[in-house]
PDB file of C-alpha atoms in Angstrom:
ATOM      1  CA  MET A  64      -7.833 -43.594 -63.993  1.00  0.00           C
ATOM      2  CA  LEU A  65     -10.184 -42.601 -60.880  1.00  0.00           C
ATOM      3  CA  LEU A  66      -9.397 -45.801 -59.111  1.00  0.00           C
ATOM      4  CA  ASP A  67      -6.783 -47.395 -57.626  1.00  0.00           C
ATOM      5  CA  GLY A  68      -5.554 -50.407 -55.877  1.00  0.00           C
ATOM      6  CA  ASN A  69      -7.957 -53.194 -55.186  1.00  0.00           C
ATOM      7  CA  ALA A  70     -10.612 -51.020 -56.620  1.00  0.00           C
ATOM      8  CA  ALA A  71      -9.222 -50.515 -59.627  1.00  0.00           C
ATOM      9  CA  ILE A  72      -8.726 -54.308 -60.344  1.00  0.00           C
ATOM     10  CA  TRP A  73     -12.162 -54.766 -59.554  1.00  0.00           C
ATOM     11  CA  TRP A  74     -13.362 -52.427 -61.893  1.00  0.00           C
ATOM     12  CA  GLN A  75     -10.947 -53.879 -64.904  1.00  0.00           C
ATOM     13  CA  GLY A  76     -12.880 -57.294 -64.210  1.00  0.00           C
ATOM     14  CA  THR A  77     -16.666 -55.417 -64.191  1.00  0.00           C
ATOM     15  CA  LYS A  78     -16.792 -52.777 -66.360  1.00  0.00           C
ATOM     16  CA  ARG A  79     -18.066 -55.034 -69.396  1.00  0.00           C
ATOM     17  CA  SER A  80     -21.134 -56.308 -66.722  1.00  0.00           C
ATOM     18  CA  ASN A  81     -21.889 -52.453 -65.805  1.00  0.00           C
ATOM     19  CA  PRO A  82     -23.027 -49.579 -68.858  1.00  0.00           C
ATOM     20  CA  THR A  83     -24.679 -47.064 -66.898  1.00  0.00           C
ATOM     21  CA  TRP A  84     -23.220 -44.640 -64.035  1.00  0.00           C
ATOM     22  CA  THR A  85     -25.297 -45.504 -61.879  1.00  0.00           C
ATOM     23  CA  GLN A  86     -24.671 -49.079 -62.384  1.00  0.00           C
ATOM     24  CA  ALA A  87     -20.915 -48.286 -62.081  1.00  0.00           C
ATOM     25  CA  ILE A  88     -21.765 -46.704 -58.690  1.00  0.00           C
ATOM     26  CA  GLU A  89     -24.269 -49.051 -57.252  1.00  0.00           C
ATOM     27  CA  SER A  90     -21.870 -52.122 -57.896  1.00  0.00           C
ATOM     28  CA  LEU A  91     -18.594 -50.078 -56.563  1.00  0.00           C
ATOM     29  CA  ARG A  92     -21.107 -49.140 -53.440  1.00  0.00           C
ATOM     30  CA  HIS A  93     -22.096 -52.834 -53.183  1.00  0.00           C
ATOM     31  CA  ALA A  94     -18.236 -53.992 -53.847  1.00  0.00           C
ATOM     32  CA  PHE A  95     -16.905 -51.830 -51.253  1.00  0.00           C
ATOM     33  CA  GLY A  96     -19.531 -50.098 -48.948  1.00  0.00           C
ATOM     34  CA  ARG A  97     -19.645 -51.200 -45.757  1.00  0.00           C
ATOM     35  CA  SER A  98     -23.013 -51.518 -44.526  1.00  0.00           C
ATOM     36  CA  GLN A  99     -23.939 -50.876 -41.367  1.00  0.00           C
ATOM     37  CA  PRO A 100     -27.186 -51.031 -39.765  1.00  0.00           C
ATOM     38  CA  PRO A 101     -28.756 -47.259 -38.796  1.00  0.00           C
ATOM     39  CA  TYR A 102     -28.750 -48.696 -35.109  1.00  0.00           C
ATOM     40  CA  GLN A 103     -24.804 -48.975 -35.469  1.00  0.00           C
ATOM     41  CA  ILE A 104     -24.662 -45.524 -37.129  1.00  0.00           C
ATOM     42  CA  TYR A 105     -26.532 -44.123 -34.316  1.00  0.00           C
ATOM     43  CA  ARG A 106     -24.045 -45.499 -31.958  1.00  0.00           C
ATOM     44  CA  GLU A 107     -21.155 -44.606 -33.660  1.00  0.00           C
ATOM     45  CA  LEU A 108     -22.474 -41.111 -33.975  1.00  0.00           C
ATOM     46  CA  PHE A 109     -23.690 -40.678 -29.996  1.00  0.00           C
ATOM     47  CA  SER A 110     -20.592 -42.071 -28.852  1.00  0.00           C
ATOM     48  CA  LYS A 111     -18.047 -39.946 -30.134  1.00  0.00           C
ATOM     49  CA  GLU A 112     -18.143 -35.798 -28.552  1.00  0.00           C
ATOM     50  CA  GLN A 113     -16.074 -33.516 -29.722  1.00  0.00           C
ATOM     51  CA  GLY A 114     -12.074 -33.680 -28.679  1.00  0.00           C
ATOM     52  CA  LYS A 115      -9.411 -31.519 -29.775  1.00  0.00           C
ATOM     53  CA  GLU A 116     -10.018 -31.683 -33.182  1.00  0.00           C
ATOM     54  CA  PRO A 117     -11.012 -28.621 -34.592  1.00  0.00           C
ATOM     55  CA  THR A 118     -14.777 -28.126 -35.475  1.00  0.00           C
ATOM     56  CA  ASP A 119     -15.223 -28.042 -38.909  1.00  0.00           C
ATOM     57  CA  VAL A 120     -13.267 -31.661 -39.126  1.00  0.00           C
ATOM     58  CA  PHE A 121     -15.693 -32.568 -36.417  1.00  0.00           C
ATOM     59  CA  ILE A 122     -18.659 -31.425 -37.693  1.00  0.00           C
ATOM     60  CA  ASN A 123     -18.077 -33.173 -41.564  1.00  0.00           C
ATOM     61  CA  LYS A 124     -16.923 -36.388 -39.572  1.00  0.00           C
ATOM     62  CA  THR A 125     -20.151 -36.333 -38.315  1.00  0.00           C
ATOM     63  CA  ARG A 126     -21.939 -35.254 -41.271  1.00  0.00           C
ATOM     64  CA  ALA A 127     -20.499 -38.317 -43.030  1.00  0.00           C
ATOM     65  CA  LEU A 128     -21.921 -40.715 -40.336  1.00  0.00           C
ATOM     66  CA  LEU A 129     -25.738 -39.498 -40.742  1.00  0.00           C
ATOM     67  CA  ALA A 130     -24.976 -39.393 -44.771  1.00  0.00           C
ATOM     68  CA  LYS A 131     -24.518 -43.284 -44.197  1.00  0.00           C
ATOM     69  CA  LEU A 132     -27.646 -43.635 -43.039  1.00  0.00           C
ATOM     70  CA  PRO A 133     -30.056 -45.987 -45.887  1.00  0.00           C
ATOM     71  CA  SER A 134     -31.652 -44.086 -48.314  1.00  0.00           C
ATOM     72  CA  THR A 135     -34.774 -46.025 -47.968  1.00  0.00           C
ATOM     73  CA  ASP A 136     -34.906 -44.411 -44.304  1.00  0.00           C
ATOM     74  CA  GLU A 137     -37.292 -41.330 -43.788  1.00  0.00           C
ATOM     75  CA  PRO A 138     -34.196 -38.426 -44.158  1.00  0.00           C
ATOM     76  CA  ILE A 139     -33.314 -36.447 -40.999  1.00  0.00           C
ATOM     77  CA  PRO A 140     -34.516 -33.029 -41.325  1.00  0.00           C
ATOM     78  CA  ILE A 141     -31.871 -30.815 -41.652  1.00  0.00           C
ATOM     79  CA  LYS A 142     -32.657 -29.122 -38.112  1.00  0.00           C
ATOM     80  CA  SER A 143     -32.926 -32.099 -36.604  1.00  0.00           C
ATOM     81  CA  GLN A 144     -29.268 -33.073 -37.763  1.00  0.00           C
ATOM     82  CA  ILE A 145     -28.196 -30.038 -36.677  1.00  0.00           C
ATOM     83  CA  ASP A 146     -29.289 -30.385 -33.395  1.00  0.00           C
ATOM     84  CA  MET A 147     -27.653 -33.638 -33.166  1.00  0.00           C
ATOM     85  CA  ILE A 148     -24.297 -32.808 -34.027  1.00  0.00           C
ATOM     86  CA  TYR A 149     -24.575 -29.182 -31.631  1.00  0.00           C
ATOM     87  CA  GLY A 150     -24.858 -31.601 -28.666  1.00  0.00           C
ATOM     88  CA  LEU A 151     -21.720 -33.186 -29.314  1.00  0.00           C
ATOM     89  CA  LEU A 152     -19.723 -30.295 -29.781  1.00  0.00           C
ATOM     90  CA  HIS A 153     -17.550 -29.321 -26.969  1.00  0.00           C
ATOM     91  CA  SER A 154     -18.688 -26.807 -24.080  1.00  0.00           C
ATOM     92  CA  ARG A 155     -16.684 -24.039 -25.146  1.00  0.00           C
ATOM     93  CA  ILE A 156     -18.687 -24.052 -28.308  1.00  0.00           C
ATOM     94  CA  ARG A 157     -22.224 -24.645 -27.006  1.00  0.00           C
ATOM     95  CA  ARG A 158     -21.573 -21.929 -24.330  1.00  0.00           C
ATOM     96  CA  ASN A 159     -20.380 -18.983 -26.908  1.00  0.00           C
ATOM     97  CA  ILE A 160     -22.160 -19.850 -29.847  1.00  0.00           C
ATOM     98  CA  PRO A 161     -26.122 -20.121 -29.093  1.00  0.00           C
ATOM     99  CA  ARG A 162     -28.376 -22.909 -30.911  1.00  0.00           C
ATOM    100  CA  ASP A 163     -31.164 -20.272 -32.204  1.00  0.00           C
ATOM    101  CA  SER A 164     -27.787 -18.077 -33.487  1.00  0.00           C
ATOM    102  CA  PHE A 165     -27.705 -20.571 -36.934  1.00  0.00           C
ATOM    103  CA  ASP A 166     -30.097 -22.470 -38.889  1.00  0.00           C
ATOM    104  CA  THR A 167     -27.407 -24.137 -41.162  1.00  0.00           C
ATOM    105  CA  PHE A 168     -24.087 -25.869 -41.236  1.00  0.00           C
ATOM    106  CA  GLU A 169     -22.414 -23.637 -42.978  1.00  0.00           C
ATOM    107  CA  LEU A 170     -23.164 -21.210 -40.350  1.00  0.00           C
ATOM    108  CA  LEU A 171     -22.163 -22.748 -37.926  1.00  0.00           C
ATOM    109  CA  ILE A 172     -19.055 -23.831 -39.084  1.00  0.00           C
ATOM    110  CA  THR A 173     -18.346 -19.977 -39.596  1.00  0.00           C
ATOM    111  CA  LYS A 174     -18.833 -19.296 -36.409  1.00  0.00           C
ATOM    112  CA  ALA A 175     -16.920 -22.088 -34.706  1.00  0.00           C
ATOM    113  CA  ARG A 176     -14.280 -21.289 -36.754  1.00  0.00           C
ATOM    114  CA  ALA A 177     -13.987 -17.619 -35.786  1.00  0.00           C
ATOM    115  CA  LEU A 178     -14.729 -18.779 -31.893  1.00  0.00           C
ATOM    116  CA  GLU A 179     -11.826 -20.647 -32.367  1.00  0.00           C
ATOM    117  CA  CYS A 180      -9.431 -18.539 -33.888  1.00  0.00           C
ATOM    118  CA  ASN A 181      -9.921 -16.134 -31.525  1.00  0.00           C
ATOM    119  CA  PHE A 182      -9.352 -18.699 -28.830  1.00  0.00           C
ATOM    120  CA  PHE A 183      -6.417 -19.729 -30.016  1.00  0.00           C
ATOM    121  CA  ASP A 184      -5.193 -16.400 -30.314  1.00  0.00           C
ATOM    122  CA  HIS A 185      -5.746 -15.365 -26.771  1.00  0.00           C
ATOM    123  CA  ILE A 186      -4.276 -18.797 -25.536  1.00  0.00           C
ATOM    124  CA  GLU A 187      -1.007 -17.704 -27.422  1.00  0.00           C
ATOM    125  CA  SER A 188      -1.271 -14.137 -25.834  1.00  0.00           C
ATOM    126  CA  GLN A 189      -1.762 -15.877 -22.451  1.00  0.00           C
ATOM    127  CA  LYS A 190       1.201 -18.285 -23.231  1.00  0.00           C
ATOM    128  CA  ILE A 191       3.434 -14.908 -24.093  1.00  0.00           C
ATOM    129  CA  ILE A 192       2.372 -12.526 -21.294  1.00  0.00           C
ATOM    130  CA  ASN A 193       3.027 -15.879 -18.769  1.00  0.00           C
ATOM    131  CA  GLU A 194       6.106 -16.860 -20.013  1.00  0.00           C
ATOM    132  CA  LYS A 195       7.431 -12.372 -19.674  1.00  0.00           C
ATOM    133  CA  ASN A 196       5.703 -12.381 -16.340  1.00  0.00           C
ATOM    134  CA  GLU A 197       7.642 -15.979 -14.704  1.00  0.00           C
ATOM    135  CA  GLU A 198      11.031 -14.226 -16.702  1.00  0.00           C
ATOM    136  CA  LYS A 199      10.875 -11.250 -14.779  1.00  0.00           C
ATOM    137  CA  PHE A 200       9.861 -13.077 -11.525  1.00  0.00           C
ATOM    138  CA  LYS A 201      12.798 -15.432 -12.056  1.00  0.00           C
ATOM    139  CA  ASN A 202      15.238 -11.956 -12.233  1.00  0.00           C
ATOM    140  CA  PHE A 203      13.585  -9.881 -10.001  1.00  0.00           C
ATOM    141  CA  ARG A 204      12.987 -12.211  -6.848  1.00  0.00           C
ATOM    142  CA  GLN A 205      15.961 -14.761  -6.512  1.00  0.00           C
ATOM    143  CA  ASN A 206      15.864 -17.006  -3.408  1.00  0.00           C
ATOM    144  CA  CYS A 207      19.209 -18.374  -2.190  1.00  0.00           C
ATOM    145  CA  SER A 208      18.351 -21.690  -0.836  1.00  0.00           C
ATOM    146  CA  PHE A 209      21.528 -21.777   1.605  1.00  0.00           C
ATOM    147  CA  CYS A 210      20.466 -18.401   3.923  1.00  0.00           C
ATOM    148  CA  ASN A 211      16.771 -18.078   2.600  1.00  0.00           C
ATOM    149  CA  ILE A 212      17.665 -14.278   1.673  1.00  0.00           C
ATOM    150  CA  TYR A 213      16.229 -12.868  -1.496  1.00  0.00           C
ATOM    151  CA  GLY A 214      18.328 -10.846  -4.054  1.00  0.00           C
ATOM    152  CA  HIS A 215      20.979 -13.825  -4.503  1.00  0.00           C
ATOM    153  CA  ASN A 216      21.207 -17.454  -5.143  1.00  0.00           C
ATOM    154  CA  ILE A 217      23.614 -19.720  -3.519  1.00  0.00           C
ATOM    155  CA  ASN A 218      26.619 -19.585  -5.661  1.00  0.00           C
ATOM    156  CA  ASN A 219      26.892 -16.409  -4.832  1.00  0.00           C
ATOM    157  CA  CYS A 220      25.785 -16.367  -1.350  1.00  0.00           C
ATOM    158  CA  ARG A 221      28.391 -14.610   1.158  1.00  0.00           C
ATOM    159  CA  LYS A 222      27.480 -16.648   4.453  1.00  0.00           C
ATOM    160  CA  ARG A 223      28.100 -19.872   2.573  1.00  0.00           C
ATOM    161  CA  GLU A 224      31.461 -18.720   1.486  1.00  0.00           C
ATOM    162  CA  TYR A 225      31.835 -17.865   4.814  1.00  0.00           C
ATOM    163  CA  MET A 226      31.022 -21.425   6.438  1.00  0.00           C
ATOM    164  CA  LEU A 227      32.945 -23.179   3.620  1.00  0.00           C
ATOM    165  CA  LYS A 228      36.337 -20.915   4.557  1.00  0.00           C
ATOM    166  CA  ASN A 229      35.804 -21.663   8.501  1.00  0.00           C
ATOM    167  CA  GLU A 230      35.395 -25.603   8.006  1.00  0.00           C
ATOM    168  CA  LYS A 231      38.975 -25.821   6.016  1.00  0.00           C
ATOM    169  CA  LYS A 232      40.335 -23.620   8.460  1.00  0.00           C
ATOM    170  CA  ASN A 233      39.158 -25.942  11.233  1.00  0.00           C
ATOM    171  CA  LEU A 234      39.780 -28.953   9.968  1.00  0.00           C
ATOM    172  CA  PRO A 235      43.270 -30.682  11.575  1.00  0.00           C
TER     173      PRO A 235
END
């Protein structure tokens, strides 16, 4: 069975009254579909800019919102849909992928995936380089917090050891 939970129970009660597939789909949408007026769909669409989620996931979510628009309205041209969604993308994506370089969602998703892959590879390589540099710097330039001389730390400081020995000798 394709349906489960409440939808399966609903189907068991209404399957006799829906003899055709199109009627069954329409009844299912009527029973479980959340019908919103177009203005609410547009508000939801334009209230969400891309955050940290992958671009292909964001594009598919926004396209799903556009698909919720009633079919009685004039369909929005693909070019306008692309323009709307492109404006909501992360600025890094918009900076590196010019709007006139694609005309389909598939091409936009392909270019965005390649850009994100390169971006995350660059971030990973920068992290590795920074970790290596920090490790070199820590080992190379140790600074004693007691005497402020480079090359050793407070645990190996001779001046501190000398001061501690003198303090013990001077105690009555």
